[in-house]
Structure formats: C-alpha cells, structure tokens
mmCIF file of C-alpha atoms in Angstrom:
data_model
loop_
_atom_site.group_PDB
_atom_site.id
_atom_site.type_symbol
_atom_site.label_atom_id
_atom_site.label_comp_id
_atom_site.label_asym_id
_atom_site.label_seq_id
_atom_site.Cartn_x
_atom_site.Cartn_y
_atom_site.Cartn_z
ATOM 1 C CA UNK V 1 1.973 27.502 -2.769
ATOM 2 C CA UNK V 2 2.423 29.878 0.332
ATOM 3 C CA UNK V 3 2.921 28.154 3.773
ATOM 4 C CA UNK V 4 -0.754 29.828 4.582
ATOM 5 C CA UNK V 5 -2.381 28.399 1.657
ATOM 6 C CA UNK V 6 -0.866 24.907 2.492
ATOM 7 C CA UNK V 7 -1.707 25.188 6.000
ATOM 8 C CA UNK V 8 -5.099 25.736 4.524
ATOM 9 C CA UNK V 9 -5.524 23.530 2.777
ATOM 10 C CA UNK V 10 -3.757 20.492 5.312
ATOM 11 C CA UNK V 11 -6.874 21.794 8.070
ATOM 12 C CA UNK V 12 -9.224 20.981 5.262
ATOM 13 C CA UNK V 13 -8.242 17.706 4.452
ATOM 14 C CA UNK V 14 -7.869 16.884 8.447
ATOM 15 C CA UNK V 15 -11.588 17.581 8.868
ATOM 16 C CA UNK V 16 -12.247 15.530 5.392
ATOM 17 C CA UNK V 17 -10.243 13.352 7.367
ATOM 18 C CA UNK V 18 -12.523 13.443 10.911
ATOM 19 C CA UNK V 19 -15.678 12.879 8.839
ATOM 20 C CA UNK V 20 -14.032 9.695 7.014
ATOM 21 C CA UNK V 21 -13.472 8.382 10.236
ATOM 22 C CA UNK V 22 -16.643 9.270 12.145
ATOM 23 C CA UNK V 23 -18.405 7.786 8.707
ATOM 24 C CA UNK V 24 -16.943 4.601 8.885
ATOM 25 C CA UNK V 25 -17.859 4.510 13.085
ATOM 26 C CA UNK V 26 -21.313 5.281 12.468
ATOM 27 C CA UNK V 27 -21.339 2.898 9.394
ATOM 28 C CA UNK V 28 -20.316 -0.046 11.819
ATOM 29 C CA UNK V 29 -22.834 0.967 14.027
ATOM 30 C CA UNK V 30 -25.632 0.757 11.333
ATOM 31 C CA UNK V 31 -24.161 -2.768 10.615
ATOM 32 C CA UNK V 32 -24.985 -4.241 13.977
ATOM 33 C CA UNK V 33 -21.665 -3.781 15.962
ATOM 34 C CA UNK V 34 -22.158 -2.192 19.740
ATOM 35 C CA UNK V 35 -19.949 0.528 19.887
ATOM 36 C CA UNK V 36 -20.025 4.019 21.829
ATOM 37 C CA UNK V 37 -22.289 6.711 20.177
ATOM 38 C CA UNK V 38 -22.403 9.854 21.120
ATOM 39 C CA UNK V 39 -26.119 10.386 20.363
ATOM 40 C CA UNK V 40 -28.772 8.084 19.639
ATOM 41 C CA UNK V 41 -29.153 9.857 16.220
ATOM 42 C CA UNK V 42 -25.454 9.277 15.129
ATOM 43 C CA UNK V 43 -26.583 6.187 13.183
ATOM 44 C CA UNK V 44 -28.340 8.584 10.543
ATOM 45 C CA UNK V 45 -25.233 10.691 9.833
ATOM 46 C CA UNK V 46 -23.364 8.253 8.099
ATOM 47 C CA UNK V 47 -24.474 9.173 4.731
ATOM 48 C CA UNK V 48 -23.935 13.175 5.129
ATOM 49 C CA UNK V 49 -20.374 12.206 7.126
ATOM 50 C CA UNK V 50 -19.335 10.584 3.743
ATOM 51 C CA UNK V 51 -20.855 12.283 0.669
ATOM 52 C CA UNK V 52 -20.877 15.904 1.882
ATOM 53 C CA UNK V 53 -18.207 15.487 4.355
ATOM 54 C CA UNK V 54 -15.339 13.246 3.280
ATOM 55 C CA UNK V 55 -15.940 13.399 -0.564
ATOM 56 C CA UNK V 56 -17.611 17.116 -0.223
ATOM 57 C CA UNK V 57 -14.505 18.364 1.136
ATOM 58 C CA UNK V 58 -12.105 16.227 -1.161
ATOM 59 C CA UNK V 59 -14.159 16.806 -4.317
ATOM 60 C CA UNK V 60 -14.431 20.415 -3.545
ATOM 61 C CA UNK V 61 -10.365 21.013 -1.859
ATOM 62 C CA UNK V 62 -9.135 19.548 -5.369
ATOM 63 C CA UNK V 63 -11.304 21.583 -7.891
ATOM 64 C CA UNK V 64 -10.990 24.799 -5.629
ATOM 65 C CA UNK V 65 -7.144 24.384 -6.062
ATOM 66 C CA UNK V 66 -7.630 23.534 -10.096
ATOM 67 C CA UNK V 67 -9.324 26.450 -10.480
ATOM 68 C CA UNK V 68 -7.600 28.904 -8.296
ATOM 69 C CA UNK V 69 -10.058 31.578 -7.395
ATOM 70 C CA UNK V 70 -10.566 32.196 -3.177
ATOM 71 C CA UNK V 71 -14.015 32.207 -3.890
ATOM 72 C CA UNK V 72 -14.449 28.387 -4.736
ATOM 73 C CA UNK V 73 -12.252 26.911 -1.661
ATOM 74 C CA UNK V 74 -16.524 27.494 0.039
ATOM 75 C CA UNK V 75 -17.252 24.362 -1.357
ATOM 76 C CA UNK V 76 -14.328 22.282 1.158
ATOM 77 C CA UNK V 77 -15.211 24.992 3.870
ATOM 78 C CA UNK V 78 -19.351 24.907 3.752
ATOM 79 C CA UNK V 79 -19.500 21.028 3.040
ATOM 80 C CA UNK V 80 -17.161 20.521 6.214
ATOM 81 C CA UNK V 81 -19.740 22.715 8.023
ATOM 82 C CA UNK V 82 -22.736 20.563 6.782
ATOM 83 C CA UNK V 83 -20.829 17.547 8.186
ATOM 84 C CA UNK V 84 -19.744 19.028 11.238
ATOM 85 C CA UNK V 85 -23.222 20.183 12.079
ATOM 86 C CA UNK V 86 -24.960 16.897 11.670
ATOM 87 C CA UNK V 87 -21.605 15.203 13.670
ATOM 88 C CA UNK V 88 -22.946 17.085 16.505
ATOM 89 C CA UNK V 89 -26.728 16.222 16.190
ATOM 90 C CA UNK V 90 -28.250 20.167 14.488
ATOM 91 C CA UNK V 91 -31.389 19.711 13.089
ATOM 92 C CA UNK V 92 -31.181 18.441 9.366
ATOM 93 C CA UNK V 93 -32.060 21.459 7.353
ATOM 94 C CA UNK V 94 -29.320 23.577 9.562
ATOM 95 C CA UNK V 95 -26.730 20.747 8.492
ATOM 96 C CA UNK V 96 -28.219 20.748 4.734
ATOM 97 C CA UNK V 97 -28.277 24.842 4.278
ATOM 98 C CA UNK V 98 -24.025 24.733 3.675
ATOM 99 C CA UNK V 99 -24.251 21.681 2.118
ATOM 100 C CA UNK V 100 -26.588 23.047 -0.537
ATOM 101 C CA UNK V 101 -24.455 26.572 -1.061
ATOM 102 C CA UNK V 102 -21.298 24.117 -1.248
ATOM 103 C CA UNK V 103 -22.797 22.398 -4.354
ATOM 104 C CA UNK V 104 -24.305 25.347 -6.267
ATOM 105 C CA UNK V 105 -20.596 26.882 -5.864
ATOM 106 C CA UNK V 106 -19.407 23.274 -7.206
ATOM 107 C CA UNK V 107 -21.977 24.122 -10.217
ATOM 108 C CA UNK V 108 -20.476 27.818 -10.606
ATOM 109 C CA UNK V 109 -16.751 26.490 -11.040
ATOM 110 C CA UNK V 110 -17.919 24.364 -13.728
ATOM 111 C CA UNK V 111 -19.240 26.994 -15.632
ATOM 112 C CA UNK V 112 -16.051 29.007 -14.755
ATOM 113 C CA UNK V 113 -13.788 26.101 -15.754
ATOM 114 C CA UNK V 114 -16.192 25.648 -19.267
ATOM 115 C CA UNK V 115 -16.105 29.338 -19.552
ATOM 116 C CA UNK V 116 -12.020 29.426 -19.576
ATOM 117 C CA UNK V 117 -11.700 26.002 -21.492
ATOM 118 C CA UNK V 118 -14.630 24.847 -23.203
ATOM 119 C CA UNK V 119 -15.204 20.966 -23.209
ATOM 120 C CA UNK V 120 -17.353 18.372 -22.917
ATOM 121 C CA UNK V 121 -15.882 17.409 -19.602
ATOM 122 C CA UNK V 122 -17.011 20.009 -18.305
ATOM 123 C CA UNK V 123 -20.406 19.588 -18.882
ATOM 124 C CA UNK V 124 -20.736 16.322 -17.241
ATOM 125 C CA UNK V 125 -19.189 17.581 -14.088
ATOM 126 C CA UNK V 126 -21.244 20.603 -13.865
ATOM 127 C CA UNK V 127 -24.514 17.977 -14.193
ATOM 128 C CA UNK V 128 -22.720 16.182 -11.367
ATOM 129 C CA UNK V 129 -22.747 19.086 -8.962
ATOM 130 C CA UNK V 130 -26.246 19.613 -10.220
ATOM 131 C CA UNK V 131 -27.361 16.337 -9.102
ATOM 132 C CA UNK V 132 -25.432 16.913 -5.867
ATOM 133 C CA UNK V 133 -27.193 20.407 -5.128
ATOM 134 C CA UNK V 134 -30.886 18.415 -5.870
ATOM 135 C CA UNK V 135 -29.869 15.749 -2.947
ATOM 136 C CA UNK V 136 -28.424 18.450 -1.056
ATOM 137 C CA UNK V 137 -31.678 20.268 -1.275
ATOM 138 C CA UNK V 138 -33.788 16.938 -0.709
ATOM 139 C CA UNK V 139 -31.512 16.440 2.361
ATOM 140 C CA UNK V 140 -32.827 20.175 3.638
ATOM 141 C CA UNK V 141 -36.103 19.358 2.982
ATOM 142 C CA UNK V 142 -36.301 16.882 5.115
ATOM 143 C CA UNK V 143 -36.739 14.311 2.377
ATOM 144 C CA UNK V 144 -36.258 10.225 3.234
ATOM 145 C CA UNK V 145 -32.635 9.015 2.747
ATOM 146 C CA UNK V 146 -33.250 6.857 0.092
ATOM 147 C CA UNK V 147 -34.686 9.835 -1.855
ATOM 148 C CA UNK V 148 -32.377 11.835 -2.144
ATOM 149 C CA UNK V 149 -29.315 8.915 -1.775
ATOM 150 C CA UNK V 150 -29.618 8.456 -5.704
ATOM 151 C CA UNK V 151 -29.027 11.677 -6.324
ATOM 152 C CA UNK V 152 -25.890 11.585 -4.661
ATOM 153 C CA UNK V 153 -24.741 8.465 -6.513
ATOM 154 C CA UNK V 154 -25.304 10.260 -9.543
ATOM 155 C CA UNK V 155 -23.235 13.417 -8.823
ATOM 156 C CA UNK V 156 -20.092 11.097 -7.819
ATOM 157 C CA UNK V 157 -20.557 8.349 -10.443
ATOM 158 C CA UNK V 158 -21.025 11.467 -13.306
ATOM 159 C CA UNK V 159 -17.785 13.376 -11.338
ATOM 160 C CA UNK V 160 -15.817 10.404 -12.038
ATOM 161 C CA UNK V 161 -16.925 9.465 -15.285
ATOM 162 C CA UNK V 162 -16.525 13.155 -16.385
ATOM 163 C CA UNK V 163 -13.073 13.146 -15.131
ATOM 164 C CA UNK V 164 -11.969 9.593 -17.164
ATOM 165 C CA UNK V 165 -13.896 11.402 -20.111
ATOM 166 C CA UNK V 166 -11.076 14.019 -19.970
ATOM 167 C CA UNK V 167 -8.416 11.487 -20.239
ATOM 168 C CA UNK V 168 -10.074 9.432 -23.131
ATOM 169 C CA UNK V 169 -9.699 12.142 -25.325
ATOM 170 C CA UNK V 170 -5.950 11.010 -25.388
ATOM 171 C CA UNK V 171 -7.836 7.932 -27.646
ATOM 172 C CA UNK V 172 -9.171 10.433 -30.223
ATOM 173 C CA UNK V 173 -13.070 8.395 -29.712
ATOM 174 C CA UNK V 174 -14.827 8.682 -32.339
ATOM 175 C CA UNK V 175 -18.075 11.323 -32.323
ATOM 176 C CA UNK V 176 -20.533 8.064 -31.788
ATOM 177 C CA UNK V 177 -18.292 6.742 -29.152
ATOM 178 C CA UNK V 178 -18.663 10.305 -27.629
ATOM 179 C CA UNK V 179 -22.185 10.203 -28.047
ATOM 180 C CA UNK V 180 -22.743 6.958 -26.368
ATOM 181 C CA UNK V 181 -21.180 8.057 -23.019
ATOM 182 C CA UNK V 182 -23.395 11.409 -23.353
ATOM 183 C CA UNK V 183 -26.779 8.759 -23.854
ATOM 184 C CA UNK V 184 -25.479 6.894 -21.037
ATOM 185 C CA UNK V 185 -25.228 10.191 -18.609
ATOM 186 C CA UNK V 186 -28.640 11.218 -19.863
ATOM 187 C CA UNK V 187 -30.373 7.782 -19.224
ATOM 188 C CA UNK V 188 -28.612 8.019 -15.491
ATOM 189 C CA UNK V 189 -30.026 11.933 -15.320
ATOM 190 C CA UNK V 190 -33.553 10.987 -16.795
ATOM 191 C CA UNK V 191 -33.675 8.001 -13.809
ATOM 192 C CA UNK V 192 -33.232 10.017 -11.072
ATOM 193 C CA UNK V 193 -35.977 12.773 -12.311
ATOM 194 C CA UNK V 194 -37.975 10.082 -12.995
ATOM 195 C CA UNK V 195 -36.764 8.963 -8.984
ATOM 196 C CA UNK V 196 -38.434 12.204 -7.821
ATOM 197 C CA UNK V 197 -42.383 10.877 -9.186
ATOM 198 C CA UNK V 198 -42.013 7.099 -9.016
ATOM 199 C CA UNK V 199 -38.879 6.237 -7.075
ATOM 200 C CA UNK V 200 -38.589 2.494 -8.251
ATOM 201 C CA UNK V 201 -38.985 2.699 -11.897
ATOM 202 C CA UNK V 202 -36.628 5.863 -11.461
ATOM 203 C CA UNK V 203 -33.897 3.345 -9.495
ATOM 204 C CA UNK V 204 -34.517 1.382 -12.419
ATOM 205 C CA UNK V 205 -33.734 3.272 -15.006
ATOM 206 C CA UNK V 206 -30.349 4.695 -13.571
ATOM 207 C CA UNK V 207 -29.350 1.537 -13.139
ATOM 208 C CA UNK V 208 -29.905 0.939 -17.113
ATOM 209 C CA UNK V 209 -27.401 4.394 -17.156
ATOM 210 C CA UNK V 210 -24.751 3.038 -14.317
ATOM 211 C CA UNK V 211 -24.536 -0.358 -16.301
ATOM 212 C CA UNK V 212 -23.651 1.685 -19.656
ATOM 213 C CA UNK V 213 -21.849 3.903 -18.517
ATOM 214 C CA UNK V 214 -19.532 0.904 -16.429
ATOM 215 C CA UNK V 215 -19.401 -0.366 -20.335
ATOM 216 C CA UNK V 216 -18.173 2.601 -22.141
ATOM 217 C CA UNK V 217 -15.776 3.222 -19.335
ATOM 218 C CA UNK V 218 -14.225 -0.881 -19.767
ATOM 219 C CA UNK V 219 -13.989 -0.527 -23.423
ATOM 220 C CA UNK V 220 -12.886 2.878 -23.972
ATOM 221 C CA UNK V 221 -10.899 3.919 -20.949
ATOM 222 C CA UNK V 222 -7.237 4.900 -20.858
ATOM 223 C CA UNK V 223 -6.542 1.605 -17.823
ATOM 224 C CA UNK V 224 -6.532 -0.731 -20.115
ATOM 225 C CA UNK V 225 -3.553 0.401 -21.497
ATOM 226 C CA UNK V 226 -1.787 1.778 -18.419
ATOM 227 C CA UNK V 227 -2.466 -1.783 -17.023
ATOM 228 C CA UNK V 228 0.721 -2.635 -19.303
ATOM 229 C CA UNK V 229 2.901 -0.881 -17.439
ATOM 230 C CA UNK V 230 4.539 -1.056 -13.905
ATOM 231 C CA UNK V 231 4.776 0.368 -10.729
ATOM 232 C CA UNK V 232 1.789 3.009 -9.998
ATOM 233 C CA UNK V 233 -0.291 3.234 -13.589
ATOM 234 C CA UNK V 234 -0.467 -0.371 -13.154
ATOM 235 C CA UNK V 235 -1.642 -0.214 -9.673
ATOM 236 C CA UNK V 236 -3.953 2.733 -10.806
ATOM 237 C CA UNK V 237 -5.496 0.589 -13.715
ATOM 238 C CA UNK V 238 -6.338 -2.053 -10.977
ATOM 239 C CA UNK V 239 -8.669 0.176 -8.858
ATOM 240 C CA UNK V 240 -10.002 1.878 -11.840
ATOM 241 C CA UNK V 241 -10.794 -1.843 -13.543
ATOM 242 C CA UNK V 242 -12.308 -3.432 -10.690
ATOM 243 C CA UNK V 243 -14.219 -0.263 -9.631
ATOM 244 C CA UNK V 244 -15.413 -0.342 -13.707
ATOM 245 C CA UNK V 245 -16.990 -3.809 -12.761
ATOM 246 C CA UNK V 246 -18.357 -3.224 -9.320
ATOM 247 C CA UNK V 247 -20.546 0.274 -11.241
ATOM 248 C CA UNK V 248 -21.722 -2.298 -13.685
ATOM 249 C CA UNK V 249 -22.443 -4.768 -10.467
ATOM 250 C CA UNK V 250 -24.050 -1.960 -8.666
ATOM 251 C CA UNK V 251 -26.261 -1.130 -12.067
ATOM 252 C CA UNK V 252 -27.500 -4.779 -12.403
ATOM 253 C CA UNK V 253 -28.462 -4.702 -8.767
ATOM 254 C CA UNK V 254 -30.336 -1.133 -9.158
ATOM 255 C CA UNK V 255 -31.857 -3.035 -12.033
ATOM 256 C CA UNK V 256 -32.836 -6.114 -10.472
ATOM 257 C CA UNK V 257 -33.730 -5.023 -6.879
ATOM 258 C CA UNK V 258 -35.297 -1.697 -7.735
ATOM 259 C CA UNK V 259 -37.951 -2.786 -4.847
ATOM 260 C CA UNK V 260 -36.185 -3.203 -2.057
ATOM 261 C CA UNK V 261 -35.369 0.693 -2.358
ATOM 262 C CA UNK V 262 -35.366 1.974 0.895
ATOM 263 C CA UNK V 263 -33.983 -0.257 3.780
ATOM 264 C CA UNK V 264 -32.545 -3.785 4.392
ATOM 265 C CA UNK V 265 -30.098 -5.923 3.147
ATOM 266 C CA UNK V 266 -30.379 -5.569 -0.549
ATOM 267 C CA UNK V 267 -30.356 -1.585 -0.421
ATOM 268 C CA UNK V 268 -27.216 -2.179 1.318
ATOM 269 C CA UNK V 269 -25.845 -4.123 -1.557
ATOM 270 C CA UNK V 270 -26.979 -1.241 -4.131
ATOM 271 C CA UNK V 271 -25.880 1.479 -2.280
ATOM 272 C CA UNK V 272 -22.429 -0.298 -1.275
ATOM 273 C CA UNK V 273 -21.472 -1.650 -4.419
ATOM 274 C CA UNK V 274 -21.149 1.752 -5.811
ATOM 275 C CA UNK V 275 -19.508 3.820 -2.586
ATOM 276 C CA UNK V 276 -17.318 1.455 -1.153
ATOM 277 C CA UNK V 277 -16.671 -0.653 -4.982
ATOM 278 C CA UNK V 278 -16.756 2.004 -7.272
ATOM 279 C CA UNK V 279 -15.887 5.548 -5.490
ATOM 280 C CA UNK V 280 -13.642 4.054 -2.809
ATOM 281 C CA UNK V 281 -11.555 2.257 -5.577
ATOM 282 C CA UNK V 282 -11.140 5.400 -7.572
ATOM 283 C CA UNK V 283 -9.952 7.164 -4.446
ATOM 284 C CA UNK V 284 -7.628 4.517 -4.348
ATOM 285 C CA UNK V 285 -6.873 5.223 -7.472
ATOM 286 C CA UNK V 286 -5.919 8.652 -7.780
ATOM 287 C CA UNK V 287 -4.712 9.120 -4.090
ATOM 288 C CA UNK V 288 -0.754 9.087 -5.383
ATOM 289 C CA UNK V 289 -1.610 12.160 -7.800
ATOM 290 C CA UNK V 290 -4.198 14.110 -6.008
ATOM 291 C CA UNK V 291 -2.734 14.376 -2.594
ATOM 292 C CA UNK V 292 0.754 15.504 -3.577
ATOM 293 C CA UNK V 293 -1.065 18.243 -6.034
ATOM 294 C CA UNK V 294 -3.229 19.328 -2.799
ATOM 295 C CA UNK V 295 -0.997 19.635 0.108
ATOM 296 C CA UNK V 296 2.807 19.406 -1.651
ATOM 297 C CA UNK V 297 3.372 16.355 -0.037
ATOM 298 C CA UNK V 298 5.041 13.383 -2.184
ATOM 299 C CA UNK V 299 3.705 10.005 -2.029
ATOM 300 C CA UNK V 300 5.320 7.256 -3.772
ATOM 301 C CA UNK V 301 3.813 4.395 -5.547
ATOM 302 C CA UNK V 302 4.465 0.939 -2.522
ATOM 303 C CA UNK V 303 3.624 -2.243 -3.618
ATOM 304 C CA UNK V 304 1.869 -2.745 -0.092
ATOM 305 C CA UNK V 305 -0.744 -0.726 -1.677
ATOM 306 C CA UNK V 306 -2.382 -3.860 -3.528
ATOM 307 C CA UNK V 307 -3.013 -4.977 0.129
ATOM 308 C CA UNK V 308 -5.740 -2.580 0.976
ATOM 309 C CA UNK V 309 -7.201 -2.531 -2.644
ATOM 310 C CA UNK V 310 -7.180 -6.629 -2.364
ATOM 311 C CA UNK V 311 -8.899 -6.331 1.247
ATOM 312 C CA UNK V 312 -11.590 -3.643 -0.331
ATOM 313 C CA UNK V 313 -12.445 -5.586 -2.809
ATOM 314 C CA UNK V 314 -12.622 -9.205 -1.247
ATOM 315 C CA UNK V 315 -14.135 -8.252 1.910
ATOM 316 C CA UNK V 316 -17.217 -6.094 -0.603
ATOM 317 C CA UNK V 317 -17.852 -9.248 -2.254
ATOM 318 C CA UNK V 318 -18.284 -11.278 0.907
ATOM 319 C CA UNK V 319 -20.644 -8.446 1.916
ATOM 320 C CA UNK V 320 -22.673 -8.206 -1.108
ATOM 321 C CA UNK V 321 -22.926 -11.995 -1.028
ATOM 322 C CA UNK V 322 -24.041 -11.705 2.646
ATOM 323 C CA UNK V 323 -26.420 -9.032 1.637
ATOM 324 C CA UNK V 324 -28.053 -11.161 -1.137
ATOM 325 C CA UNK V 325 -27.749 -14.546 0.662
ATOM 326 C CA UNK V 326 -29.721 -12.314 3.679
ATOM 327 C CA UNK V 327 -26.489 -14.213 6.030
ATOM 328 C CA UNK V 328 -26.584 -11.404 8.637
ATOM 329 C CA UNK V 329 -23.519 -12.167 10.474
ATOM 330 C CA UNK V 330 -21.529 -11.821 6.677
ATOM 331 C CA UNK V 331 -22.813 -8.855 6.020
ATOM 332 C CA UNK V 332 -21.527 -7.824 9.478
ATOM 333 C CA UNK V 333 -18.023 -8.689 9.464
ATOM 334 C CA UNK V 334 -17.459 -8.694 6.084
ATOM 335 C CA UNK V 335 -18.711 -4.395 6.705
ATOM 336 C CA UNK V 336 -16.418 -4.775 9.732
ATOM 337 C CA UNK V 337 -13.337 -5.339 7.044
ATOM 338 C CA UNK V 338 -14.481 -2.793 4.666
ATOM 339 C CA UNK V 339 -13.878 0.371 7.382
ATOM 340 C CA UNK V 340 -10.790 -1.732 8.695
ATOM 341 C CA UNK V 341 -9.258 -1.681 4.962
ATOM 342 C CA UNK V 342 -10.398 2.077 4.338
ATOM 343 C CA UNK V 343 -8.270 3.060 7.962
ATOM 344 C CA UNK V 344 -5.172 0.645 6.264
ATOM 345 C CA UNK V 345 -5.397 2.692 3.528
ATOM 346 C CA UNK V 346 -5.116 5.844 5.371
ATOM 347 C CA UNK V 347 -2.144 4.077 7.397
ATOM 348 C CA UNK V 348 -0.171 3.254 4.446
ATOM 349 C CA UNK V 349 -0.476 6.357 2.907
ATOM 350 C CA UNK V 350 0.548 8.091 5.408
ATOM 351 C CA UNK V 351 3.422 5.615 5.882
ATOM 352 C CA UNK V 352 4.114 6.250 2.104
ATOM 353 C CA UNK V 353 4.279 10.051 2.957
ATOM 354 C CA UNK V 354 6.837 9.448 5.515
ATOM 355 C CA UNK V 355 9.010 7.650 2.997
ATOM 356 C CA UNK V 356 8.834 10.451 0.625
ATOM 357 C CA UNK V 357 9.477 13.110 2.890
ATOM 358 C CA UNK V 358 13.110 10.808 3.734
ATOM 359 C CA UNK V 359 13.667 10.671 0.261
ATOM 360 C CA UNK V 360 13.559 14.136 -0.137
ATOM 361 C CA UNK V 361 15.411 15.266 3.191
ATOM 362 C CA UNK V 362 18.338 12.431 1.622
ATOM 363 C CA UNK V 363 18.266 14.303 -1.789
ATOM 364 C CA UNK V 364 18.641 17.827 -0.224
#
C-alpha cells in the first residue's frame, strides 16, 4: 500500500467516521433527548447517516480494497456524498442520486469478484447490493422511510450472511444444508418484493427469512467452534453469537408486530434489534481484522473489549423491553447507552491502535 492510497483510504474512513457520529446525535434526538440540531430536518437523516453513510462507506472501503480496481473505491466516495448531502439538509433525491450509483457499483464488483472466482458467496452479496440499490432508489423517489428501511435490512443482513457463508465452507455443509441457507435468502428476497404491494404481509414474510436464516447461521456457523478458543476468536464468536440471536429476535418481532410498521415504539424494536443487535455486533466482530487490512494499522485483541459488547447488548435489551413494555423513559436512556457504548467502542479501539503502534515502534 502506497502512502497515497493509505491516506486515501484513512479520509474515507474519517468521513465513515463523521456520519457514525452525526447518526448516533440525530438518533438521540429522535429518542426524545434535547440536544442542538442544526436544522429542524436533522431528525430524518439518521437512517441515510448510518446505512449509506457509516456502513456505505465501510461496506464499500473494504470490498473496493478486496477487489483492487480504482474504479470500485466510488462506492466509499459516492455513499459519503449521499450522506454528506443529506448532513447538510439537500433535498432527498440530490442526497439519494450517489447513493444509488454507489450501490449499482457495489452490484458490479460482485459480478467482477463472481466473474474472477466463481461462488456461491458471491451471489448472495451481489443480491445484497441489489436490495441496497432498490432502497437507494426508493430513498430518491421520495418513498416513506419505512418503505424502503426493509430493503436496507435486507442488503446488510444478506452482506453478512453471505460473508459467514464463505467461511462455512471450511465445514464442507452438505448440498441440503447449502440449500437451506439459499431458501432462507429467497424467503427474505420474496418478503421485501412482496413489501413493495402489501407492506405488512411483506414485513411478515422477511421476518419468516431473518428467523431462518438466524437458525442456519447458530447451527452451522464457524463461532461455535472458535468460541473454544482464547483471546480474539473467542471474543469474535461472542458478537457473532449474540448478534445470531438478536436476527432471530428481530425476525420474531417482524413476525409478530408486522402492524406497527411504520412509526412508534415497536418499529423501533424491529428496526433496532437488527442495526444496533445484529449489524453493530458483527462490526464488533470483525473490527480487529478489517481495520488493520484497510488502513495498515494493527489492532490487538484487549480484553476491555467485552466491555462495550456487554454494554451493547444489555443496554438493547433494556430498550427493546422499554419499546414493548411502551415505558418511554427506558426506551430513552436505555437508546442514550446504546450511542454511549458505540462512541466506547470507537475509544477503545482507537486506544487499542495506540498500543499496537508501541508495540511495533518497541519491535523496530
């Protein structure tokens, strides 16, 4: 890696890094809490800030760099634009027009990737970033939020899943094993067309998908096993169990509360359970292996790591309970704690960074 790319690449993740941030401020906002805004829409960017900003960039930064080709780093570069433009209050369909280039490049690198090594993987992805460009392109057509918000569920939930795929084939599963995660996928894809005509029974049948696929991924995934070992696979296997459980939680609630679709406390509970339980948990996760293979930087496994994953995870539940119970002030501080633990995690990451860095000067 050249000091240019690098320096690239370490802008990139700063503004993933400003729209993580200005996320979880306009998340706290939404919650209740009087803080500063710096426009009375600001509320309404909280989705964009996160999905096409924080994990847009992410997502994008780390398969631009697996791939290789200048072409693809677009997808970090147009998805910060997208984020950046609603930050500053543009009119939706001139914050949605990157966002929707970003994700049909995300679609192209999967066909590049399939095209150099054929796999199933693959596949799955590329439907991700297909599901991603339909909410992108719901999002510039002015659609509601909680139309196209499935849609984005389903391209991170199907990223992830495509990516644990990958490492399952280290289990040899069997062809019907195989073709139960692809049924699982398909019931997930069917629910959100299905979304597009009757949005309930749509929500509904997703869910079915999210709780099957949560199932595959606890019985056949590679955590299990890395859960008998120390230091970071164990730590790893944590975030990836839990978040396992809280996509199964998030299914049953898509299942159950189908109606409630759209706004209040139990949409908050469906749509949380899954960003904050499930995709926050798997950035978690992965953080000690995809950071270092972004930006060069080492970052050792710490044992204070459990602390934020512990905080994420207790301070959700108290929320969803909150949420269900309809106890207001719960939901409230428990939300309070959940952007409080995501800025820990940030803090000891960085403070893991440091501690790498003075390993390294020691060493040479």
């Amino acid at each position: 890696m050249t000091s240019n790319q690098q320096l690239g690449r370490f802008f990139l993740m700063g503004l993933a890094g400003v729209s993580l941030l200005a996320g979880l401020w306009a998340g706290t906002v939404r919650l209740g809490w009087i803080f500063p805004m710096p426009s009375a829409q600001f509320i309404i960017v909280h989705g964009p800030l996160m999905v096409v900003g924080f994990l847009g960039i992410l997502i994008g930064l780390e398969r631009a760099v697996a791939l290789g080709q200048v072409w693809s780093y677009g997808i970090p570069v147009l998805s910060a634009v997208g984020a950046l433009s609603a930050l500053v209050g543009l009119p939706a369909q001139l914050s949605a027009a990157p966002a929707v280039i970003a994700s049909l490049l995300l679609v192209a690198v999967f066909v590049a990737l399939y095209r150099q090594y054929p796999s199933e993987h693959f596949v799955i992805m590329g439907l991700s970033a297909v599901a991603w460009s339909v909410g992108n392109a719901l999002w510039f057509m002015e659609a509601s939020v909680f139309v196209f918000v499935p849609w984005w569920v389903g391209f991170l939930v199907l990223m992830i899943a495509g990516e644990r795929l990958e490492l399952s084939r280290l289990r040899r599963p069997s062809m019907t094993i195989r073709a139960v995660f692809h049924a699982s996928v398909a019931i997930v894809l069917i629910g959100l067309a299905v979304s597009m005509l009757e949005l309930h029974s749509g929500v509904r049948i997703a869910g079915v998908g999210l709780i099957a696929i949560a199932l595959w991924l606890l019985r056949y995934d590679l955590a299990w096993h890395s859960a008998q070992q120390a230091g970071l696979p164990r730590y790893m296997a944590v975030c990836l169990i839990a978040g396992y459980f809280w996509l199964a939680a998030g299914g049953i609630l898509w299942l159950l509360f189908a109606q409630f679709f759209s706004a209040g406390p139990r949409y908050d509970a469906m749509l949380h359970s899954i960003f904050l339980g499930f995709v926050f948990s798997m950035i978690f996760a992965h953080a000690p292996i995809i950071l270092p293979t972004i930006t060069g930087l080492s970052l050792p496994f710490q044992k204070i790591f459990y602390l934020h994953a512990g905080l994420l995870h207790l301070s959700l539940l108290l929320r969803i309970v909150g949420d269900l119970g309809l106890w207001l002030w719960l939901q409230q501080w428990a939300g309070l704690v959940n952007a409080l633990t995501v800025l820990l995690f940030l803090i000891n990451n960085v403070r893991a960074v440091k501690a790498g860095a003075a390993v390294t000067s020691r060493s040479g």
